[in-house]
Amino acid sequence: GFIYYPSGRVAVVVCKGPAGQMVTFMADTEKNQILATFNHLGVGGVQYTNGTPWLVVTEEGWSVSEKSGASIERGKFPRKKPEPVTCQASVCLVVKFQDRQNIKAHFVCEDVHKEFDCGEKLRRTESYESKVMGKRSDGRLQLDISSIRQRQKEVGLSGSVYVPPGPHHFSTEQPGVGALKAQLRTLTSTSSTLSSTVKELQSLDARLSSINLLAKPMYGTARLSSTSSTSVSPGGTARLDATSASAALDATARSGGDTMASSTGRRLPTLVPADFGAPPMSDSMRRFARKLGAPGAVKKQEPYKGRRKRLEQMPMADIAERVMGGSAPQDTLLVLCVLADWAPACFKLEQQLMAANHALGEESQGAGASMSGRVKMYKVDASEGNWLQKKYDFRTVPMLLMYYEGKLVRATNSLSSAASIKAGALEALAQGRRKQFLPEAFSFRGQDNCQLDYITESWSMLA
């Protein structure tokens, strides 16, 4: 809300938010100078009319200064002085500061008399049980309903979102299981049932710790290899007969076994695990065992062989010498696959090219190797340059260029499957051997869109 001076200027601004309210006091001047401001935590300050800080309040402490800026008083909370700090900010505004929780601002202007509580307001100052009148037979608390309703009306009329804080810093009479050790240390001899229970537990713990037990075997159920016997003493502890113990020791010595020491220092025979035989097997388990025992039951797994062979990369700068120049191999078809990594059609066709390259390599090792072994496929990156595009005037990729002994035999982009690529390469090899070459000045003349027409008709390459 707002409070105005008779001149029409803003005097007080009160803003409320989720955390609380913020109060700002202004002077009756044209510049609307701020005289004092405090937030919901009591943090803020008061300043002189010349702009010098008078009172500064933070969460850790406070400071008071003169009009010239010299410090008068400062310190950290809690503030122990009983007298408050009074700041006459203007004719209409007086601020009294005791501590961060007790800050009062008095505003008086003509018929307006308003006192603002600018200090920190805690959420509870009374106990949770302050409204409890008694306890019913069923265990529920009987509350003072009338006082609770009255408190709700007061909060509603004042519009305050604050209620007194609860006893968060107090400890209850029964702090819980975590304080059990502390309670046990403070027990007296006259304590009732709990003390006697603790004594019984301590006595039981002492008797259990005094019992001497044989060393436990590491694995399985163990039995003594000899026929020694045990007897129970009047005190209730088990002991090994001297004769049987010595016989067991002699048997262990004859068998070459080791001995081990008990907690009393006596040497005891080694515990030998009993042999319970092989576990019973079902019919299906027997059949499986016979299969495993048969010769050749476990077949040696053959190493995986891929059905695709990666294309060897050929730089654009080496094509003139290695493919078209004097370094071109004799009686060999070189297939240059001009591809671009950014084109989906090139990625799809590259998989078919690798499959065709693998098939030609497999056939070159068997019968009929004279034809398949004479085909070499290379990958050319179209992004390295446009020399081939300008030479043959093609504008689309992928493009397959087939050379035989330095001369162009076939140029196409209409092959889409591994079988057609393989068949086209072998056919081009046969044409090269018959000296059927394309003209020296061969050019597509912009008519190299066979592959694009194929893609338009059937989008299977991009699937």
CSV table of C-alpha atoms in Angstrom, one decimal:
chain,number,residue,atom,x,y,z
A,1,GLY,CA,0.0,0.0,0.0
A,2,PHE,CA,0.9,3.7,-0.1
A,3,ILE,CA,0.7,6.7,2.2
A,4,TYR,CA,0.9,10.2,0.6
A,5,TYR,CA,2.0,13.6,1.9
A,6,PRO,CA,-0.4,16.5,1.6
A,7,SER,CA,1.6,17.6,-1.4
A,8,GLY,CA,0.7,14.4,-3.2
A,9,ARG,CA,4.1,12.9,-3.1
A,10,VAL,CA,4.6,9.3,-1.9
A,11,ALA,CA,5.5,9.1,1.8
A,12,VAL,CA,5.4,5.3,2.6
A,13,VAL,CA,5.5,2.2,0.4
A,14,VAL,CA,4.6,-1.2,1.8
A,15,CYS,CA,5.3,-4.2,-0.5
A,16,LYS,CA,4.4,-7.8,0.4
A,17,GLY,CA,5.9,-10.9,-1.2
A,18,PRO,CA,6.1,-14.6,-0.5
A,19,ALA,CA,8.8,-14.1,2.1
A,20,GLY,CA,7.3,-11.1,3.9
A,21,GLN,CA,6.9,-7.3,3.6
A,22,MET,CA,9.3,-4.5,2.7
A,23,VAL,CA,8.7,-0.9,4.0
A,24,THR,CA,10.2,2.2,2.3
A,25,PHE,CA,9.9,5.8,3.7
A,26,MET,CA,10.5,8.7,1.4
A,27,ALA,CA,11.1,12.4,1.9
A,28,ASP,CA,8.7,15.2,0.8
A,29,THR,CA,11.0,16.5,-1.9
A,30,GLU,CA,11.0,16.6,-5.7
A,31,LYS,CA,13.7,13.9,-5.9
A,32,ASN,CA,11.7,11.5,-3.7
A,33,GLN,CA,14.7,10.8,-1.6
A,34,ILE,CA,14.6,7.5,0.4
A,35,LEU,CA,14.9,8.1,4.1
A,36,ALA,CA,14.6,4.5,5.4
A,37,THR,CA,13.9,1.0,4.1
A,38,PHE,CA,13.7,-2.4,5.8
A,39,ASN,CA,12.9,-5.9,4.5
A,40,HIS,CA,11.2,-8.8,6.3
A,41,LEU,CA,14.4,-9.8,8.0
A,42,GLY,CA,14.9,-6.4,9.6
A,43,VAL,CA,17.8,-5.7,7.2
A,44,GLY,CA,18.0,-2.1,5.9
A,45,GLY,CA,18.9,1.3,7.2
A,46,VAL,CA,18.2,5.0,7.7
A,47,GLN,CA,20.1,7.8,6.0
A,48,TYR,CA,20.4,11.6,6.5
A,49,THR,CA,18.8,14.1,4.1
A,50,ASN,CA,22.2,14.6,2.6
A,51,GLY,CA,22.5,10.9,1.7
A,52,THR,CA,25.0,9.9,4.4
A,53,PRO,CA,24.1,6.5,6.0
A,54,TRP,CA,22.8,7.0,9.6
A,55,LEU,CA,21.8,3.5,10.6
A,56,VAL,CA,22.9,0.3,8.7
A,57,VAL,CA,21.5,-3.1,9.8
A,58,THR,CA,22.7,-6.4,8.3
A,59,GLU,CA,22.0,-10.0,9.2
A,60,GLU,CA,25.3,-10.1,11.2
A,61,GLY,CA,25.4,-6.7,12.9
A,62,TRP,CA,24.7,-2.9,12.8
A,63,SER,CA,26.5,0.4,12.6
A,64,VAL,CA,25.5,4.0,13.5
A,65,SER,CA,27.3,7.1,12.0
A,66,GLU,CA,27.3,10.8,12.3
A,67,LYS,CA,26.1,13.2,9.5
A,68,SER,CA,29.7,13.7,8.6
A,69,GLY,CA,30.2,9.9,8.1
A,70,ALA,CA,32.2,9.2,11.3
A,71,SER,CA,31.2,5.9,13.0
A,72,ILE,CA,29.6,6.2,16.4
A,73,GLU,CA,28.6,2.7,17.2
A,74,ARG,CA,28.9,-0.7,15.6
A,75,GLY,CA,28.8,-4.3,16.6
A,76,LYS,CA,27.4,-7.8,15.9
A,77,PHE,CA,24.2,-9.3,17.1
A,78,PRO,CA,23.0,-9.9,19.7
A,79,ARG,CA,22.9,-6.2,20.8
A,80,LYS,CA,23.2,-6.0,24.6
A,81,LYS,CA,22.6,-2.2,25.2
A,82,PRO,CA,19.1,-1.6,26.7
A,83,GLU,CA,18.6,1.9,25.2
A,84,PRO,CA,17.5,2.0,21.6
A,85,VAL,CA,19.0,4.1,18.8
A,86,THR,CA,16.7,6.9,17.8
A,87,CYS,CA,16.9,8.4,14.3
A,88,GLN,CA,14.9,11.5,13.5
A,89,ALA,CA,15.0,11.1,9.7
A,90,SER,CA,12.5,13.9,9.1
A,91,VAL,CA,9.8,16.0,10.8
A,92,CYS,CA,7.3,13.2,10.1
A,93,LEU,CA,9.5,10.1,10.6
A,94,VAL,CA,11.2,8.7,13.7
A,95,VAL,CA,13.0,5.2,13.7
A,96,LYS,CA,13.9,3.4,16.9
A,97,PHE,CA,16.3,0.5,16.7
A,98,GLN,CA,16.8,-1.9,19.5
A,99,ASP,CA,17.9,-5.0,17.6
A,100,ARG,CA,17.0,-6.7,14.3
A,101,GLN,CA,13.8,-8.1,15.8
A,102,ASN,CA,12.8,-4.8,17.4
A,103,ILE,CA,12.7,-1.9,14.9
A,104,LYS,CA,9.8,0.6,15.2
A,105,ALA,CA,9.1,3.4,12.7
A,106,HIS,CA,6.7,6.2,13.7
A,107,PHE,CA,5.1,8.2,10.9
A,108,VAL,CA,3.1,11.3,11.9
A,109,CYS,CA,1.8,13.7,9.2
A,110,GLU,CA,-1.3,15.8,9.9
A,111,ASP,CA,-4.1,13.4,10.7
A,112,VAL,CA,-2.1,10.3,9.9
A,113,HIS,CA,-0.5,8.5,12.8
A,114,LYS,CA,1.0,5.1,11.9
A,115,GLU,CA,3.5,2.8,13.7
A,116,PHE,CA,5.3,0.3,11.6
A,117,ASP,CA,7.0,-2.9,13.0
A,118,CYS,CA,10.0,-3.2,10.6
A,119,GLY,CA,11.9,-5.8,12.6
A,120,GLU,CA,12.3,-9.5,11.8
A,121,LYS,CA,9.1,-11.4,12.6
A,122,LEU,CA,9.6,-15.1,13.6
A,123,ARG,CA,6.9,-17.6,12.9
A,124,ARG,CA,6.3,-18.8,16.4
A,125,THR,CA,7.1,-17.6,19.9
A,126,GLU,CA,5.0,-20.0,21.9
A,127,SER,CA,5.0,-23.7,22.5
A,128,TYR,CA,3.0,-26.1,20.4
A,129,GLU,CA,1.2,-27.2,23.5
A,130,SER,CA,0.1,-23.7,24.6
A,131,LYS,CA,-3.4,-24.4,23.3
A,132,VAL,CA,-3.7,-27.9,24.9
A,133,MET,CA,-6.1,-28.1,27.8
A,134,GLY,CA,-5.9,-31.8,28.5
A,135,LYS,CA,-5.7,-35.3,27.0
A,136,ARG,CA,-8.7,-37.5,26.3
A,137,SER,CA,-9.1,-41.2,27.2
A,138,ASP,CA,-8.4,-42.2,23.7
A,139,GLY,CA,-5.1,-40.4,23.7
A,140,ARG,CA,-6.1,-37.4,21.6
A,141,LEU,CA,-5.4,-33.8,22.9
A,142,GLN,CA,-8.2,-31.5,24.0
A,143,LEU,CA,-7.5,-28.0,22.5
A,144,ASP,CA,-8.7,-24.6,23.5
A,145,ILE,CA,-10.8,-24.0,20.4
A,146,SER,CA,-12.0,-20.5,21.4
A,147,SER,CA,-8.5,-19.1,21.7
A,148,ILE,CA,-7.4,-20.6,18.4
A,149,ARG,CA,-10.4,-19.1,16.6
A,150,GLN,CA,-9.6,-15.7,18.2
A,151,ARG,CA,-6.0,-15.9,17.0
A,152,GLN,CA,-7.2,-16.7,13.5
A,153,LYS,CA,-9.5,-13.6,13.5
A,154,GLU,CA,-6.6,-11.4,14.8
A,155,VAL,CA,-4.3,-12.6,12.0
A,156,GLY,CA,-7.0,-12.2,9.4
A,157,LEU,CA,-7.9,-8.6,10.6
A,158,SER,CA,-4.3,-7.4,10.7
A,159,GLY,CA,-3.4,-9.1,7.4
A,160,SER,CA,-0.1,-10.4,8.9
A,161,VAL,CA,1.3,-13.6,7.6
A,162,TYR,CA,3.4,-14.2,10.7
A,163,VAL,CA,2.5,-16.4,13.7
A,164,PRO,CA,4.6,-16.9,16.8
A,165,PRO,CA,7.5,-19.5,16.3
A,166,GLY,CA,7.6,-22.8,18.0
A,167,PRO,CA,10.1,-24.3,20.5
A,168,HIS,CA,12.5,-25.6,17.9
A,169,HIS,CA,15.5,-25.1,20.2
A,170,PHE,CA,14.0,-27.1,23.1
A,171,SER,CA,14.5,-30.8,23.6
A,172,THR,CA,11.6,-33.1,24.5
A,173,GLU,CA,11.6,-35.4,27.5
A,174,GLN,CA,12.0,-38.5,25.3
A,175,PRO,CA,14.6,-37.5,22.6
A,176,GLY,CA,14.3,-40.9,20.8
A,177,VAL,CA,16.5,-43.9,20.1
A,178,GLY,CA,19.6,-41.8,19.3
A,179,ALA,CA,20.0,-40.9,23.0
A,180,LEU,CA,19.9,-44.5,24.3
A,181,LYS,CA,23.6,-44.6,25.1
A,182,ALA,CA,23.4,-41.3,27.0
A,183,GLN,CA,20.5,-42.7,29.1
A,184,LEU,CA,22.4,-45.9,29.8
A,185,ARG,CA,25.4,-43.9,31.1
A,186,THR,CA,23.2,-41.9,33.4
A,187,LEU,CA,21.4,-44.9,34.9
A,188,THR,CA,21.6,-45.4,38.7
A,189,SER,CA,21.5,-48.5,40.7
A,190,THR,CA,17.9,-47.7,41.7
A,191,SER,CA,16.6,-47.7,38.1
A,192,SER,CA,13.8,-50.1,37.5
A,193,THR,CA,13.3,-52.7,34.8
A,194,LEU,CA,15.7,-51.2,32.2
A,195,SER,CA,18.7,-51.4,34.6
A,196,SER,CA,18.1,-55.1,35.4
A,197,THR,CA,17.7,-55.9,31.7
A,198,VAL,CA,21.0,-54.2,30.9
A,199,LYS,CA,22.7,-56.2,33.7
A,200,GLU,CA,21.3,-59.5,32.3
A,201,LEU,CA,22.6,-58.6,28.8
A,202,GLN,CA,26.0,-57.8,30.1
A,203,SER,CA,26.2,-61.1,32.1
A,204,LEU,CA,25.1,-63.1,29.0
A,205,ASP,CA,27.8,-61.3,26.9
A,206,ALA,CA,30.4,-62.2,29.5
A,207,ARG,CA,29.4,-65.9,29.6
A,208,LEU,CA,29.4,-66.1,25.8
A,209,SER,CA,32.9,-64.6,25.5
A,210,SER,CA,34.3,-67.0,28.0
A,211,ILE,CA,33.4,-70.1,26.0
A,212,ASN,CA,36.3,-71.8,24.1
A,213,LEU,CA,35.2,-73.0,20.7
A,214,LEU,CA,37.1,-75.2,18.1
A,215,ALA,CA,38.3,-73.5,15.0
A,216,LYS,CA,35.7,-73.4,12.3
A,217,PRO,CA,36.4,-75.2,9.0
A,218,MET,CA,36.8,-73.0,6.0
A,219,TYR,CA,34.6,-74.9,3.6
A,220,GLY,CA,31.9,-77.5,3.8
A,221,THR,CA,31.0,-79.9,6.7
A,222,ALA,CA,34.1,-81.2,8.5
A,223,ARG,CA,34.6,-84.3,10.5
A,224,LEU,CA,37.6,-85.5,12.5
A,225,SER,CA,39.5,-88.2,10.6
A,226,SER,CA,39.8,-90.2,13.8
A,227,THR,CA,37.2,-91.8,16.1
A,228,SER,CA,37.7,-89.4,18.9
A,229,SER,CA,34.9,-88.7,21.3
A,230,THR,CA,33.9,-85.6,23.3
A,231,SER,CA,32.4,-85.3,26.8
A,232,VAL,CA,30.7,-82.5,28.7
A,233,SER,CA,32.3,-81.2,31.8
A,234,PRO,CA,30.3,-80.3,34.9
A,235,GLY,CA,30.8,-76.6,34.0
A,236,GLY,CA,28.9,-77.1,30.8
A,237,THR,CA,31.8,-76.8,28.3
A,238,ALA,CA,32.8,-79.4,25.7
A,239,ARG,CA,36.2,-81.0,25.9
A,240,LEU,CA,38.1,-83.6,23.8
A,241,ASP,CA,39.1,-86.8,25.7
A,242,ALA,CA,42.9,-87.1,26.1
A,243,THR,CA,43.1,-90.6,24.7
A,244,SER,CA,41.0,-89.8,21.7
A,245,ALA,CA,42.8,-86.6,21.1
A,246,SER,CA,46.2,-88.3,21.3
A,247,ALA,CA,45.0,-91.0,18.9
A,248,ALA,CA,43.7,-88.4,16.5
A,249,LEU,CA,47.1,-86.6,16.7
A,250,ASP,CA,48.9,-89.9,16.0
A,251,ALA,CA,46.7,-90.7,13.1
A,252,THR,CA,47.2,-87.2,11.7
A,253,ALA,CA,51.0,-87.6,12.1
A,254,ARG,CA,51.0,-91.0,10.3
A,255,SER,CA,48.9,-89.6,7.5
A,256,GLY,CA,51.3,-86.7,7.0
A,257,GLY,CA,48.6,-84.1,7.8
A,258,ASP,CA,49.1,-80.8,9.5
A,259,THR,CA,47.7,-79.8,12.9
A,260,MET,CA,46.2,-76.5,14.0
A,261,ALA,CA,46.2,-74.8,17.4
A,262,SER,CA,43.0,-74.0,19.4
A,263,SER,CA,42.5,-70.8,21.4
A,264,THR,CA,43.9,-72.6,24.5
A,265,GLY,CA,47.2,-73.4,22.8
A,266,ARG,CA,46.6,-77.2,22.4
A,267,ARG,CA,47.3,-78.8,19.1
A,268,LEU,CA,44.2,-80.2,17.4
A,269,PRO,CA,44.0,-82.5,14.4
A,270,THR,CA,43.1,-81.1,11.0
A,271,LEU,CA,39.4,-81.2,10.1
A,272,VAL,CA,38.9,-83.2,6.9
A,273,PRO,CA,35.8,-82.4,4.8
A,274,ALA,CA,33.5,-85.4,4.4
A,275,ASP,CA,33.1,-86.9,0.9
A,276,PHE,CA,29.4,-87.0,0.2
A,277,GLY,CA,29.8,-88.4,-3.4
A,278,ALA,CA,28.5,-87.0,-6.7
A,279,PRO,CA,25.1,-85.4,-6.8
A,280,PRO,CA,22.2,-87.3,-8.4
A,281,MET,CA,21.7,-86.5,-12.1
A,282,SER,CA,18.4,-86.5,-14.0
A,283,ASP,CA,17.9,-88.1,-17.4
A,284,SER,CA,18.3,-84.9,-19.3
A,285,MET,CA,21.5,-84.1,-17.4
A,286,ARG,CA,22.9,-87.6,-18.4
A,287,ARG,CA,22.0,-87.0,-22.0
A,288,PHE,CA,23.7,-83.6,-22.0
A,289,ALA,CA,26.8,-85.1,-20.4
A,290,ARG,CA,27.0,-87.8,-23.0
A,291,LYS,CA,26.8,-85.2,-25.8
A,292,LEU,CA,29.6,-83.2,-24.2
A,293,GLY,CA,31.7,-86.3,-23.8
A,294,ALA,CA,31.3,-87.4,-27.4
A,295,PRO,CA,34.1,-86.6,-29.8
A,296,GLY,CA,33.4,-83.4,-31.8
A,297,ALA,CA,30.6,-82.4,-29.5
A,298,VAL,CA,32.1,-78.9,-29.1
A,299,LYS,CA,32.7,-77.4,-32.5
A,300,LYS,CA,35.3,-74.8,-32.9
A,301,GLN,CA,33.7,-71.5,-33.7
A,302,GLU,CA,34.9,-70.1,-37.0
A,303,PRO,CA,36.0,-66.4,-36.9
A,304,TYR,CA,33.4,-64.0,-38.3
A,305,LYS,CA,34.0,-62.9,-41.9
A,306,GLY,CA,32.3,-59.8,-43.1
A,307,ARG,CA,30.5,-59.7,-46.4
A,308,ARG,CA,31.7,-56.2,-47.2
A,309,LYS,CA,35.1,-54.9,-48.0
A,310,ARG,CA,36.0,-51.3,-47.4
A,311,LEU,CA,36.9,-49.3,-50.4
A,312,GLU,CA,40.5,-48.0,-50.7
A,313,GLN,CA,40.7,-44.2,-50.7
A,314,MET,CA,42.3,-42.5,-53.7
A,315,PRO,CA,43.2,-38.8,-53.4
A,316,MET,CA,42.0,-36.5,-56.2
A,317,ALA,CA,45.5,-35.4,-57.0
A,318,ASP,CA,46.7,-38.9,-57.7
A,319,ILE,CA,44.1,-39.8,-60.3
A,320,ALA,CA,45.9,-38.2,-63.3
A,321,GLU,CA,49.0,-40.3,-62.7
A,322,ARG,CA,47.7,-43.6,-61.2
A,323,VAL,CA,44.6,-44.0,-63.4
A,324,MET,CA,45.1,-41.9,-66.6
A,325,GLY,CA,48.9,-41.7,-66.8
A,326,GLY,CA,51.7,-44.1,-67.4
A,327,SER,CA,51.4,-45.6,-64.0
A,328,ALA,CA,48.0,-47.2,-64.8
A,329,PRO,CA,48.1,-51.0,-64.3
A,330,GLN,CA,48.0,-53.4,-67.3
A,331,ASP,CA,44.9,-55.5,-68.0
A,332,THR,CA,43.1,-54.1,-64.9
A,333,LEU,CA,39.8,-52.2,-64.6
A,334,LEU,CA,40.0,-49.3,-62.1
A,335,VAL,CA,36.6,-48.2,-60.8
A,336,LEU,CA,36.5,-44.7,-59.3
A,337,CYS,CA,33.5,-44.2,-57.0
A,338,VAL,CA,33.0,-40.5,-56.7
A,339,LEU,CA,31.0,-40.1,-53.4
A,340,ALA,CA,30.1,-37.3,-50.9
A,341,ASP,CA,29.7,-38.0,-47.2
A,342,TRP,CA,26.9,-35.5,-46.9
A,343,ALA,CA,24.7,-37.1,-49.5
A,344,PRO,CA,22.3,-39.9,-48.3
A,345,ALA,CA,22.3,-41.5,-51.7
A,346,CYS,CA,26.1,-41.8,-51.6
A,347,PHE,CA,26.0,-43.4,-48.1
A,348,LYS,CA,23.4,-46.0,-49.3
A,349,LEU,CA,25.3,-46.8,-52.5
A,350,GLU,CA,28.6,-47.1,-50.6
A,351,GLN,CA,27.2,-50.1,-48.7
A,352,GLN,CA,26.4,-51.8,-52.1
A,353,LEU,CA,29.9,-50.9,-53.5
A,354,MET,CA,31.6,-52.5,-50.5
A,355,ALA,CA,29.4,-55.7,-50.9
A,356,ALA,CA,30.4,-55.8,-54.6
A,357,ASN,CA,34.0,-55.3,-53.8
A,358,HIS,CA,33.9,-58.2,-51.3
A,359,ALA,CA,32.2,-60.5,-53.8
A,360,LEU,CA,34.8,-59.7,-56.4
A,361,GLY,CA,37.6,-60.4,-53.9
A,362,GLU,CA,36.0,-63.7,-52.9
A,363,GLU,CA,35.7,-64.8,-56.5
A,364,SER,CA,39.3,-63.8,-57.2
A,365,GLN,CA,40.5,-66.5,-54.8
A,366,GLY,CA,38.6,-69.3,-56.5
A,367,ALA,CA,37.8,-70.6,-59.9
A,368,GLY,CA,37.3,-67.9,-62.6
A,369,ALA,CA,39.7,-65.5,-60.9
A,370,SER,CA,40.9,-64.2,-64.3
A,371,MET,CA,38.1,-61.7,-64.5
A,372,SER,CA,37.2,-60.9,-60.9
A,373,GLY,CA,40.8,-60.5,-59.8
A,374,ARG,CA,41.3,-57.8,-62.5
A,375,VAL,CA,38.8,-55.3,-61.0
A,376,LYS,CA,40.0,-52.7,-58.4
A,377,MET,CA,37.6,-50.3,-56.8
A,378,TYR,CA,38.6,-47.0,-55.2
A,379,LYS,CA,36.7,-44.3,-53.3
A,380,VAL,CA,37.1,-40.6,-54.4
A,381,ASP,CA,35.9,-37.8,-52.1
A,382,ALA,CA,34.0,-35.3,-54.2
A,383,SER,CA,34.7,-32.5,-51.7
A,384,GLU,CA,38.4,-32.6,-52.5
A,385,GLY,CA,37.9,-30.8,-55.8
A,386,ASN,CA,35.8,-30.5,-59.0
A,387,TRP,CA,38.4,-31.5,-61.5
A,388,LEU,CA,36.5,-34.7,-62.5
A,389,GLN,CA,33.2,-32.8,-62.6
A,390,LYS,CA,34.6,-30.2,-65.0
A,391,LYS,CA,36.4,-32.9,-67.2
A,392,TYR,CA,33.2,-34.9,-67.8
A,393,ASP,CA,30.6,-32.2,-67.1
A,394,PHE,CA,28.6,-34.1,-64.5
A,395,ARG,CA,26.8,-32.4,-61.7
A,396,THR,CA,25.4,-35.2,-59.5
A,397,VAL,CA,26.9,-37.8,-57.1
A,398,PRO,CA,27.4,-40.7,-56.8
A,399,MET,CA,29.2,-41.3,-60.0
A,400,LEU,CA,31.1,-44.4,-61.2
A,401,LEU,CA,34.0,-43.9,-63.6
A,402,MET,CA,35.6,-47.1,-65.0
A,403,TYR,CA,39.1,-47.0,-66.6
A,404,TYR,CA,41.1,-49.7,-68.5
A,405,GLU,CA,44.8,-49.0,-69.0
A,406,GLY,CA,44.3,-45.2,-68.6
A,407,LYS,CA,41.2,-44.9,-70.9
A,408,LEU,CA,37.6,-44.4,-69.9
A,409,VAL,CA,35.5,-47.4,-70.6
A,410,ARG,CA,32.2,-46.6,-68.8
A,411,ALA,CA,30.8,-43.7,-66.8
A,412,THR,CA,27.4,-44.1,-65.1
A,413,ASN,CA,25.4,-43.5,-61.9
A,414,SER,CA,22.5,-45.9,-62.8
A,415,LEU,CA,23.9,-48.9,-60.8
A,416,SER,CA,22.2,-49.3,-57.5
A,417,SER,CA,22.8,-52.8,-56.2
A,418,ALA,CA,25.8,-55.0,-55.5
A,419,ALA,CA,24.9,-57.5,-58.2
A,420,SER,CA,24.4,-54.8,-60.9
A,421,ILE,CA,27.7,-53.1,-59.8
A,422,LYS,CA,29.6,-56.4,-60.1
A,423,ALA,CA,28.0,-57.3,-63.4
A,424,GLY,CA,28.7,-53.7,-64.8
A,425,ALA,CA,32.4,-53.9,-63.7
A,426,LEU,CA,32.9,-57.3,-65.4
A,427,GLU,CA,31.2,-56.1,-68.5
A,428,ALA,CA,33.4,-52.9,-68.6
A,429,LEU,CA,36.5,-55.1,-68.2
A,430,ALA,CA,35.4,-57.2,-71.2
A,431,GLN,CA,34.8,-54.0,-73.2
A,432,GLY,CA,38.3,-52.7,-72.3
A,433,ARG,CA,39.9,-55.9,-73.4
A,434,ARG,CA,38.1,-55.5,-76.7
A,435,LYS,CA,39.4,-51.9,-76.9
A,436,GLN,CA,35.9,-50.5,-76.8
A,437,PHE,CA,36.5,-47.1,-75.1
A,438,LEU,CA,34.5,-43.9,-74.8
A,439,PRO,CA,35.7,-40.9,-76.9
A,440,GLU,CA,38.6,-38.8,-75.6
A,441,ALA,CA,36.3,-35.7,-75.3
A,442,PHE,CA,33.5,-37.6,-73.6
A,443,SER,CA,31.1,-35.4,-71.7
A,444,PHE,CA,27.7,-35.9,-70.0
A,445,ARG,CA,26.6,-32.4,-71.0
A,446,GLY,CA,24.3,-32.1,-68.0
A,447,GLN,CA,22.5,-35.4,-68.6
A,448,ASP,CA,23.9,-37.3,-65.7
A,449,ASN,CA,20.7,-37.6,-63.6
A,450,CYS,CA,19.9,-41.3,-64.2
A,451,GLN,CA,20.5,-42.0,-60.6
A,452,LEU,CA,18.3,-39.1,-59.5
A,453,ASP,CA,15.5,-40.4,-61.7
A,454,TYR,CA,15.9,-43.8,-60.1
A,455,ILE,CA,15.6,-42.2,-56.7
A,456,THR,CA,12.5,-40.3,-57.6
A,457,GLU,CA,10.8,-43.4,-58.9
A,458,SER,CA,11.8,-45.6,-55.9
A,459,TRP,CA,13.0,-44.3,-52.6
A,460,SER,CA,14.4,-47.7,-51.5
A,461,MET,CA,17.9,-46.3,-51.5
A,462,LEU,CA,17.1,-43.8,-48.8
A,463,ALA,CA,15.0,-46.2,-46.7
